[in-house]
Coordinates of C-alpha atoms and ligand atoms in Angstrom, one line a residue:
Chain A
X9 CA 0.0 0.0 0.0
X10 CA 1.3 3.4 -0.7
X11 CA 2.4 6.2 1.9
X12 CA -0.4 9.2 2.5
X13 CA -1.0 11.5 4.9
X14 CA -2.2 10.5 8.1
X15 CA -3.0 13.6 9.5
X16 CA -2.0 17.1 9.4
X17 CA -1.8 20.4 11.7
X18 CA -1.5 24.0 10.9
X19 CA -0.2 27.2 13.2
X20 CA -0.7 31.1 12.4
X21 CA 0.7 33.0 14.7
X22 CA -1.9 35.8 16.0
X23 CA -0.5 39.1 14.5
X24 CA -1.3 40.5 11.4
X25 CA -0.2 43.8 9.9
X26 CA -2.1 45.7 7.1
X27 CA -0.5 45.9 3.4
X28 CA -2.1 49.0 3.4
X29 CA 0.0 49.9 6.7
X30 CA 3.3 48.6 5.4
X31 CA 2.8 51.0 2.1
X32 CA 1.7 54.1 4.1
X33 CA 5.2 53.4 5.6
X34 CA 7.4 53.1 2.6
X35 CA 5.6 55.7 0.4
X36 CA 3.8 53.4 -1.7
X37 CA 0.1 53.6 -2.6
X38 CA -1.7 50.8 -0.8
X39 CA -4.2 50.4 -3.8
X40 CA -1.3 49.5 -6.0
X41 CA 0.2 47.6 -3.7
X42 CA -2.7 45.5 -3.0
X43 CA -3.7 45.1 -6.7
X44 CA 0.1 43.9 -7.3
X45 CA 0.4 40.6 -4.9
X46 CA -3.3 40.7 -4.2
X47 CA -2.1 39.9 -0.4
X48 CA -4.4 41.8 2.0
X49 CA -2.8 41.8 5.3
X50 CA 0.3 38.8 6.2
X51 CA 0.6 37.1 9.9
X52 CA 3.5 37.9 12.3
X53 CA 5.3 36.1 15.0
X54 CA 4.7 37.2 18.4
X55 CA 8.0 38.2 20.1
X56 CA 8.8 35.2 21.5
X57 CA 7.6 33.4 18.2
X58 CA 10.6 31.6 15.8
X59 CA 10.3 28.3 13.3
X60 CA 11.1 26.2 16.0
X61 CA 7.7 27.3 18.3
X62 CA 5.8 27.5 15.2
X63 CA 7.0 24.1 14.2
X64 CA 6.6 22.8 17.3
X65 CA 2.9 23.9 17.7
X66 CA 2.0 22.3 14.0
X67 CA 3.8 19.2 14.9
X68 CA 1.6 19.2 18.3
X69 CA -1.7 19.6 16.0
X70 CA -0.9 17.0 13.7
X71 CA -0.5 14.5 16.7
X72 CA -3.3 15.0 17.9
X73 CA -5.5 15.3 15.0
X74 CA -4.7 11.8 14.4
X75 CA -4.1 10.7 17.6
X76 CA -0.5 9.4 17.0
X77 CA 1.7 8.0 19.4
X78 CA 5.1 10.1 19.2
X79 CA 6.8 7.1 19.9
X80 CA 5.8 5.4 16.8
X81 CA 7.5 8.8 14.6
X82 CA 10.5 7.3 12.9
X83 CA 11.4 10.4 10.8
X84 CA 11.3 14.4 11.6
X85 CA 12.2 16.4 8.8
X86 CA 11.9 20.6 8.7
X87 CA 12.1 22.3 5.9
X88 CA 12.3 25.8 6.5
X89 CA 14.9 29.2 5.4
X90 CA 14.3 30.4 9.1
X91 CA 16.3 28.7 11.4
X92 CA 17.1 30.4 14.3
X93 CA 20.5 28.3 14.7
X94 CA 23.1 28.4 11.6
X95 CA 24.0 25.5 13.1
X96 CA 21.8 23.5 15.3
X97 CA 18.4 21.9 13.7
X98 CA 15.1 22.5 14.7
X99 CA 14.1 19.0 14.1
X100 CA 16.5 18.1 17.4
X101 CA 14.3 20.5 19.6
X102 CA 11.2 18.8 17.9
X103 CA 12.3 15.7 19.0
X104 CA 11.6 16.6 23.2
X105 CA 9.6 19.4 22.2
X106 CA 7.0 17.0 20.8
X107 CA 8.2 14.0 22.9
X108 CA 9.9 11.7 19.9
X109 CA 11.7 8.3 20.4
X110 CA 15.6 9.1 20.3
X111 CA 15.1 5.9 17.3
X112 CA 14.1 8.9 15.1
X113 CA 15.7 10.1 11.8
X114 CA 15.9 13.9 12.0
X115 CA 17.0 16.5 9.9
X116 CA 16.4 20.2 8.7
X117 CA 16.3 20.6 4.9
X118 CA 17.3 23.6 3.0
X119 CA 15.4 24.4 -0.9
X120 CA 14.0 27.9 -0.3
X121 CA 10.4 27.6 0.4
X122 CA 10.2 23.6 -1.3
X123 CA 12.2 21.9 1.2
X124 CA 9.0 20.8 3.3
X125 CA 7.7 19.1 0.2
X126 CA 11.2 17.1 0.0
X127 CA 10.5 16.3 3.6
X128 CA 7.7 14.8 2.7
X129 CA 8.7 13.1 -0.4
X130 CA 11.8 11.7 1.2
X131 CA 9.7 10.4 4.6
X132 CA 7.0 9.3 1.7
X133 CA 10.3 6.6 0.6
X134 CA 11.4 6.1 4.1
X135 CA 7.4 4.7 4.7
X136 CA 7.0 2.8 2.0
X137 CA 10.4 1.2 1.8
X138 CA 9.3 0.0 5.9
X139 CA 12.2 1.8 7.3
X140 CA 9.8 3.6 9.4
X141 CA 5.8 3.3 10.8
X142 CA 5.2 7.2 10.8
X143 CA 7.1 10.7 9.7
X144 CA 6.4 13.9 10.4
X145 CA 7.1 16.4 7.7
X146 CA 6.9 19.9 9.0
X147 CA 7.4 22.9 7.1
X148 CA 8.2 26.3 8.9
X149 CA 9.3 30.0 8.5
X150 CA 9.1 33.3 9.8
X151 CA 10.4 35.1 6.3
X152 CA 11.6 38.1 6.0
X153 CA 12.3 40.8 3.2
X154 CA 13.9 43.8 3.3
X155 CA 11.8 46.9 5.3
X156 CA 10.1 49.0 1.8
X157 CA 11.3 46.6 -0.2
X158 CA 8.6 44.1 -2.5
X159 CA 9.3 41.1 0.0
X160 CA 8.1 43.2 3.1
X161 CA 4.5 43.2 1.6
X162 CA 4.6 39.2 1.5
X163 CA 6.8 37.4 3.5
X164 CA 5.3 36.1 6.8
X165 CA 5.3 33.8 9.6
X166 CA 3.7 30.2 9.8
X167 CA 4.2 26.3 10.2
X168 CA 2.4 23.0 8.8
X169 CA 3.1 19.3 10.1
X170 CA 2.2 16.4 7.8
X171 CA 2.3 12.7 9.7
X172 CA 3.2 10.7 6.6
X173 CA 2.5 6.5 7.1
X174 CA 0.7 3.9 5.9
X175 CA -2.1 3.2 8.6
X176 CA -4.8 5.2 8.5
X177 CA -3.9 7.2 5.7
X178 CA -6.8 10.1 5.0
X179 CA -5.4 11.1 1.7
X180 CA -2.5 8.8 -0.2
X181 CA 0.0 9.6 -2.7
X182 CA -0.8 8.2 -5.8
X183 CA 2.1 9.8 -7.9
X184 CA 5.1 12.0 -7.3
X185 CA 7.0 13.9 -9.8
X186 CA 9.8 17.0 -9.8
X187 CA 11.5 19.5 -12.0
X188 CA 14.3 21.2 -10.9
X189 CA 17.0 23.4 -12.1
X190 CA 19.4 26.2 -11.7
X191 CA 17.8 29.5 -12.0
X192 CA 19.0 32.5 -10.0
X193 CA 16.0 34.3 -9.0
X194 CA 16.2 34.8 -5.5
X195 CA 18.9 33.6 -2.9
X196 CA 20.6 34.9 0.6
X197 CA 24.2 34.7 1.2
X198 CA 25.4 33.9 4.5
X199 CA 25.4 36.5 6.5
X200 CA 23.0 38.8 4.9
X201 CA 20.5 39.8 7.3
X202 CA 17.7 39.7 3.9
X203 CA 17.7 37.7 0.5
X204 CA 17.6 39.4 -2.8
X205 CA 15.8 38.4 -5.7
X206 CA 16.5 38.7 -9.8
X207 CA 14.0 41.4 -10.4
X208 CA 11.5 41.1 -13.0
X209 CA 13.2 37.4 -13.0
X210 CA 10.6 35.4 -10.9
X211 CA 8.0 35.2 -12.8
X212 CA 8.6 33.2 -15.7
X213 CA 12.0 31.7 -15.9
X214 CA 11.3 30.6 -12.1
X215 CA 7.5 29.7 -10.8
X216 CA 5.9 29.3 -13.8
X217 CA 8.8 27.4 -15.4
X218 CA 8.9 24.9 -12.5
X219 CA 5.2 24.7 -11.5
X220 CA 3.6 24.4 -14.7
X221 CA 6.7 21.9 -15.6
X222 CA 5.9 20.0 -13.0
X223 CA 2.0 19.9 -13.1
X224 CA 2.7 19.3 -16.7
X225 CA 5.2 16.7 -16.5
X226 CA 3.3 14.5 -14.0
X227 CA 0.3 15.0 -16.0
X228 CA 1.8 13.6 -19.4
X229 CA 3.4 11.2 -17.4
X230 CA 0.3 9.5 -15.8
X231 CA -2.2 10.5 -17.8
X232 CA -3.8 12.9 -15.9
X233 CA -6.4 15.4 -17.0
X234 CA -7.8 18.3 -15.4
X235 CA -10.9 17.1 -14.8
X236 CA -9.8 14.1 -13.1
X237 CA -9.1 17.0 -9.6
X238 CA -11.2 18.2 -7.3
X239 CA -9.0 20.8 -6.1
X240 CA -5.1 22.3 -7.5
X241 CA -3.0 23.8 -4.6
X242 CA -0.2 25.7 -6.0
X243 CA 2.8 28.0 -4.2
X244 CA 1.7 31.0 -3.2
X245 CA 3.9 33.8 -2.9
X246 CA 1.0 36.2 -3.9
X247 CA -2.3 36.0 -4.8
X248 CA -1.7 36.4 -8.3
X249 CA 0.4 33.7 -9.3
X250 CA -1.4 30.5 -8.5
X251 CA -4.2 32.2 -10.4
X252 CA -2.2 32.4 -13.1
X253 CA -0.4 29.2 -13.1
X254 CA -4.0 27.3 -12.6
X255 CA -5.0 29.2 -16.1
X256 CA -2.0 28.1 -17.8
X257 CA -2.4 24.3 -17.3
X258 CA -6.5 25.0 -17.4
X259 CA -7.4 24.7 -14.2
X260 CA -10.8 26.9 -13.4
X261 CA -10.5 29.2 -11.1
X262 CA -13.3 27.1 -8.7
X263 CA -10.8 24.7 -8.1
X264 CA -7.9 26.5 -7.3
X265 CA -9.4 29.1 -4.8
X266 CA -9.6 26.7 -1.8
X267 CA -6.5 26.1 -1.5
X268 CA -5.3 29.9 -1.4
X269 CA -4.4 31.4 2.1
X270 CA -1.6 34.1 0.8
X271 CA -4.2 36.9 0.5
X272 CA -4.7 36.5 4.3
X273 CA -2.0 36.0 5.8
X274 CA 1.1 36.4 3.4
X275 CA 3.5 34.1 2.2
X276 CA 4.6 31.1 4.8
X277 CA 7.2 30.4 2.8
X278 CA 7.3 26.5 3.2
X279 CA 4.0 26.5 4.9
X280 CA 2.8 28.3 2.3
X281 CA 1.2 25.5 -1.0
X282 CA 1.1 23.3 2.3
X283 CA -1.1 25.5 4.3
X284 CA -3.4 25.7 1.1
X285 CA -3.5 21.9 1.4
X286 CA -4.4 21.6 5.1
X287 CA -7.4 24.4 4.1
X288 CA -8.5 21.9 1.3
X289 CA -8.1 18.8 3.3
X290 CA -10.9 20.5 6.2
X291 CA -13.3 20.7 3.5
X292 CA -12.3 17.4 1.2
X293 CA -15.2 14.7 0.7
X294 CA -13.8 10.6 0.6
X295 CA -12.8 10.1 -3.0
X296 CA -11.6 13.7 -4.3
X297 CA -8.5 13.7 -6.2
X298 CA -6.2 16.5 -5.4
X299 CA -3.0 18.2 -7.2
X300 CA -0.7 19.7 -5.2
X301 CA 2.7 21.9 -6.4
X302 CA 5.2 23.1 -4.4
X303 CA 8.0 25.9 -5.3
X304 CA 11.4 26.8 -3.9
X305 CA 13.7 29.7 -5.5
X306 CA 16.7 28.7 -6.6
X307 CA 14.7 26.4 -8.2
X308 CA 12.1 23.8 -8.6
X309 CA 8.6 22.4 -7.6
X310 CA 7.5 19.1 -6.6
X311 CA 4.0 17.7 -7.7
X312 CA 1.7 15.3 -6.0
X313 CA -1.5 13.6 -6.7
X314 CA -3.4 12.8 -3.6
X315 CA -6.3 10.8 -3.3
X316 CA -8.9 11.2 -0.2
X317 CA -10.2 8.4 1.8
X318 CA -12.9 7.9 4.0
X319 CA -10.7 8.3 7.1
X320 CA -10.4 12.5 6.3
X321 CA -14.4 12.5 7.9
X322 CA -12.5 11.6 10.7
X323 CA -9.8 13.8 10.6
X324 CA -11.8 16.6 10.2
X325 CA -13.8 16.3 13.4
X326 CA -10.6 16.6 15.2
X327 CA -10.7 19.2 18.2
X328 CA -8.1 20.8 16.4
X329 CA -7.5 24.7 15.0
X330 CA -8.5 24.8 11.6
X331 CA -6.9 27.3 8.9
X332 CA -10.0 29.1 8.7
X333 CA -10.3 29.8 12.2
X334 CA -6.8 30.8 12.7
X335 CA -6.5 33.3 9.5
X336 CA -10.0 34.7 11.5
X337 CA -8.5 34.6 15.1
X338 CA -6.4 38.0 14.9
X339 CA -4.7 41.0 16.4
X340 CA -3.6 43.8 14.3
X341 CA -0.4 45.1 14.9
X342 CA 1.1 48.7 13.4
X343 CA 4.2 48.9 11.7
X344 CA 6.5 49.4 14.8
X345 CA 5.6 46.5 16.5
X346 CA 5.8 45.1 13.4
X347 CA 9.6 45.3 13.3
X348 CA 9.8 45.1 17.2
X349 CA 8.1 41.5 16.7
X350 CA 10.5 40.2 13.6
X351 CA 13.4 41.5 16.0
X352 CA 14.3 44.4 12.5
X353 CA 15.0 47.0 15.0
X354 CA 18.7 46.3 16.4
X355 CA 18.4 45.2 20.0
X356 CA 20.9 43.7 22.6
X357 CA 18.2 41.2 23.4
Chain B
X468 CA 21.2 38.7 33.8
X469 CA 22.4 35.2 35.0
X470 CA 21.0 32.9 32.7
X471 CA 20.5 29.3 34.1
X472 CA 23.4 27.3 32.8
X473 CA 23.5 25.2 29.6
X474 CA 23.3 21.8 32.0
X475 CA 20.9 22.5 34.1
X476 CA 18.7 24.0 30.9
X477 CA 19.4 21.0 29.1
X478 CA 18.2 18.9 32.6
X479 CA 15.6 20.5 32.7
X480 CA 14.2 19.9 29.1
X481 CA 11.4 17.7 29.4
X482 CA 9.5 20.0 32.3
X483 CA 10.8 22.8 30.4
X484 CA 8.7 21.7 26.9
X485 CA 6.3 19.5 27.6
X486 CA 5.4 19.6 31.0
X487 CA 6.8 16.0 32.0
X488 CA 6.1 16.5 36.1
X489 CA 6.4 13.1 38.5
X490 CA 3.5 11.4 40.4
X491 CA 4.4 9.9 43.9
X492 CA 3.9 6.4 43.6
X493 CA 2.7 5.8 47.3
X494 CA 0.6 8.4 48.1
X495 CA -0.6 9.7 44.5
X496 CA 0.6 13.4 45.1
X497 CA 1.8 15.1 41.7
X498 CA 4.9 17.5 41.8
X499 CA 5.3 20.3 39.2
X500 CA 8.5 21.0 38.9
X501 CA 9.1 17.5 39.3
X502 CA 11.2 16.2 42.6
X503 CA 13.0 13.4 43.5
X504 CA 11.1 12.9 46.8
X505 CA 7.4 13.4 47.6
X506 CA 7.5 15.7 50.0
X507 CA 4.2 14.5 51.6
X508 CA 4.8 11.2 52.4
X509 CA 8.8 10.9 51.8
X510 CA 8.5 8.1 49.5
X511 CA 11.2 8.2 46.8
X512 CA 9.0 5.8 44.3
X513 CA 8.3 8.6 41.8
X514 CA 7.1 8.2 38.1
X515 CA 6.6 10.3 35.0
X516 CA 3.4 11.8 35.0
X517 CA 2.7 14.2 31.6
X518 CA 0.3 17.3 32.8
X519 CA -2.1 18.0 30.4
X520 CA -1.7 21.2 27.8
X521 CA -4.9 22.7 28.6
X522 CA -6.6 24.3 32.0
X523 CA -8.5 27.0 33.5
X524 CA -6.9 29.8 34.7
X525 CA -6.5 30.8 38.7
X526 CA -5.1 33.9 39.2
X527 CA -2.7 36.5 37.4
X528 CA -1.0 39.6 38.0
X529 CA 0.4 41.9 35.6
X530 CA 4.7 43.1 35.9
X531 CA 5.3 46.5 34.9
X532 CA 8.8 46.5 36.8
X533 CA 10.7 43.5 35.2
X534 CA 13.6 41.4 35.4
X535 CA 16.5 42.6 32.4
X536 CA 15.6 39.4 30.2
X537 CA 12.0 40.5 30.0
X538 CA 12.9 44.2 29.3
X539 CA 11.6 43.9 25.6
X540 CA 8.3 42.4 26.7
X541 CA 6.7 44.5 29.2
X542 CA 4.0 44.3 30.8
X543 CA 4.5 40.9 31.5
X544 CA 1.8 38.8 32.4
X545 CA 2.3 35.9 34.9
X546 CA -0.7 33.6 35.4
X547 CA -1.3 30.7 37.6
X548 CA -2.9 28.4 35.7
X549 CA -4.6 24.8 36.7
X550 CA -3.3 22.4 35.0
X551 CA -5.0 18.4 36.1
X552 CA -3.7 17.9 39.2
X553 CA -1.3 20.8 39.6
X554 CA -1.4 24.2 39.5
X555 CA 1.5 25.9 37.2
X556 CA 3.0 29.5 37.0
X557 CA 4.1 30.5 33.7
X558 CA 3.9 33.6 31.2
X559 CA 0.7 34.4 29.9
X560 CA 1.3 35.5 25.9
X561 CA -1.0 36.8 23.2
X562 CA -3.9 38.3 25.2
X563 CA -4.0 42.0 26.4
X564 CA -4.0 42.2 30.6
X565 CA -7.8 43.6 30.7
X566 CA -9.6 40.8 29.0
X567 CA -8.4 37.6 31.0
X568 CA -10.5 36.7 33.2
X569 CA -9.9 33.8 36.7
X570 CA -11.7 30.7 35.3
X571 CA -11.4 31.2 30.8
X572 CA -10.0 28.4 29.2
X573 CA -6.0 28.3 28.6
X574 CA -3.7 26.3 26.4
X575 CA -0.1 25.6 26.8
X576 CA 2.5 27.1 24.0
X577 CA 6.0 26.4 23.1
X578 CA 7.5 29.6 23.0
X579 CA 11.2 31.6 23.4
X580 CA 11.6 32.1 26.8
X581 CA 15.6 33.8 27.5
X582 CA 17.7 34.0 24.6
X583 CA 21.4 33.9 25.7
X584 CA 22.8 37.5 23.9
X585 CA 23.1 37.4 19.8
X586 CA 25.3 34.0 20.3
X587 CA 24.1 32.0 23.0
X588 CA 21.8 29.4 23.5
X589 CA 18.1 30.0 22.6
X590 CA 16.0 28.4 25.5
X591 CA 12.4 27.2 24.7
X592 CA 10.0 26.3 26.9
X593 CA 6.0 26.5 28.0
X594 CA 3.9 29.6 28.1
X595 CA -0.1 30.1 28.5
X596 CA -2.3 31.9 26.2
X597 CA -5.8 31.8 26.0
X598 CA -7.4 29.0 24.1
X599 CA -9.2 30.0 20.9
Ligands
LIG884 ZN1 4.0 10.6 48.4

């Protein structure tokens, strides 16, 4: 039997700041701005918020949704561009944070905002091969761009967990595909405090290249047609380009729209196609087929097809946050606590 | 400020996160922070006993005049907060001063508590907010 996901858990941290707030900062007008990136407001961490709490409160969620033993987690992989250690991985602290055997593959994975998807595709393996009962693929970052520059009206905080096995599996993976390659459209050397980006270079060459390659790819490859989904969950580091990427492989826009959480609460980076997919999976019926495709700068996308059993009914009843209730559950924060919160104001701390 | 030492931090790890206490064997008494003897009954037959991540809140008071590693958070908000058996004092995060209440529903976070300078260890551990 193939690997799915067992269960799942989302965290938005509580603050949110305006876009319109941001551009009244920097000079821009907020109409624009919002018409741009379609993103309406974006969620912050709280002070004492980094990808290891955020992680850590996902990973909780997704335990409990599905009632999983920790003990019986072979793998914890993070994918995030966050850490808040160069060196020293926040799937170590998840292991006691969440309670994990010390028999537990752990590791922190680096591909821009994809490496949670190659968390899951490599746990996926580890499942299926019977290296391992369960693995938790979490996916976490608390972003940042440059104050006034295009990243700071996008780039947010958030976290996803995905328990990955082959026992009680609410939607499976039927097929995996990738395309990758080496496109300089946004990086951060060490050191820098923000990463730059190819201007005028992301679009194209870079998301729509590797997400429409991939959807395409796995598509010819199985035979796949558009009809055959339910849903599409795409990258989202606006509102605009999943829109656009659903149009180019056909997709109508119905089918694309439940899966899209940037114009809420920003871009999560590597919770961000994911936290799309924990949104679709609360409102999935047993038997929907969904296409999900992730996206990492540097670059490439990784594309699943998932099919939904009966045991998401199950899943969803869960007394467990749901991505709705936490993009509703806010406080709105001005632009000075703003950069107080994301520590961008130098401090001895 | 002193910061607790690596050691004892890393001791401390599973009270710190998750809230691991110990239960007296004998006499059923449960000790949060955990101890190595009950102090009710003397026995040293203690075992693992994990406090659950939700409760009700008791009491609260709010810290205008605060200790240096708390300088960037003020007011802090210290709640005591019943938690099964036990009743736990911890920070209170994500909910203005004026709208808890004694009795509302909390839920236990993971959260930054001291962060060692800009090189030193980050320590984790529990705080309360209220539950959505
Ligand atoms: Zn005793």
């Amino acid at each position: 039997m193939k690997a799915g996901i067992v269960s799942w858990g989302a965290y938005i941290p509580k603050y949110r700041i305006r876009t319109e707030d941001i551009a009244a900062t920097w000079g821009d007008d907020p109409a624009r701005i919002v018409d741009i990136y379609l993103v309406y407001e974006k969620s912050v961490e709280g002070y004492d918020e980094d990808a290891v709490t955020i992680a850590t409160e996902a990973a909780r969620r997704a335990l409990r949704r599905g009632a999983v033993d920790p003990k019986r987690i072979g793998a914890v992989y993070s994918g995030t561009e966050s850490k808040p250690y160069a060196v020293k991985p926040i799937s170590s602290i998840l292991i006691d944070a969440l309670g994990l055997a010390n028999n537990v593959f752990a590791v922190d994975m680096e591909f821009a905002c994809k490496a949670a998807s190659d968390g899951i595709v490599a746990i996926a393996g580890l499942v299926e091969s019977g290296r391992v009962e369960y693995g938790l693929a979490v996916g976490t970052d608390t972003s940042q761009g440059e104050p006034g520059e295009h990243l700071d009206y996008s780039a947010s905080s958030g976290g996803v967990a995905y328990v990955i096995g082959r026992d009680g599996v609410a939607a499976e993976f039927e097929t995996i595909y990738t395309y990758n390659s080496d496109t300089p459209d946004f990086w951060r050397r060490e050191g820098s405090p923000y990463p730059m980006h190819g201007e005028g270079f992301t679009g194209e060459p870079a998301y729509f290249r590797h997400v429409v390659g991939a959807a395409k790819g796995l598509m010819e490859r199985h035979g796949y047609k558009v009809s055959d989904f339910a849903y599409a969950v795409f990258h989202q580091p606006n509102g605009r380009f999943p829109m656009r990427a659903a149009s180019m492989l056909g997709f109508p826009p119905d089918k694309v729209k439940p899966g899209i959480v940037v114009t809420h609460i920003g871009n999560t980076y590597n919770a961000s196609a994911l936290m799309g997919l924990a949104r679709v999976l609360e409102q999935a019926k047993p038997g929907d087929k969904i296409l999900l495709v992730t996206f990492g700068s540097g670059a490439g996308s990784n594309a699943f097809v998932l099919n939904v059993t009966d045991a998401v009914l199950e899943r969803q009843k869960a007394d467990v946050p749901k991505v709705d209730e936490m993009i509703a559950d806010k406080i709105y924060i001005d632009y000075a606590m703003y950069l107080k919160n994301r520590k961008m104001v130098k401090l001895f701390e | 400020m002193e910061h607790e030492s690596v050691p004892l931090y890393w001791r401390n790890i599973p009270s710190y996160y998750r809230l691991a206490a110990r239960r007296c064997r004998k006499c059923g008494e449960v000790y949060y922070p955990p101890v190595v003897k009950c102090p009710r009954c003397g026995s040293s037959e203690l075992e693992d006993f994990q406090l659950p991540h939700e409760g009700e809140l008791v009491e609260f008071t709010v810290l205008r005049s605060v200790p240096t590693d708390y300088m960037k958070q003020k007011p802090l908000v210290i709640g005591l907060v019943k938690l099964g058996p036990v009743k736990v004092l911890g920070q209170i995060v994500d909910a203005a001063p004026e709208k808890l209440k004694a009795g509302q529903r909390m839920e236990v976070v993971f959260r930054r508590v001291v962060v060692d300078g800009k090189y030193g260890l980050v320590m984790y551990g529990y705080k309360f907010r209220p539950r959505p």
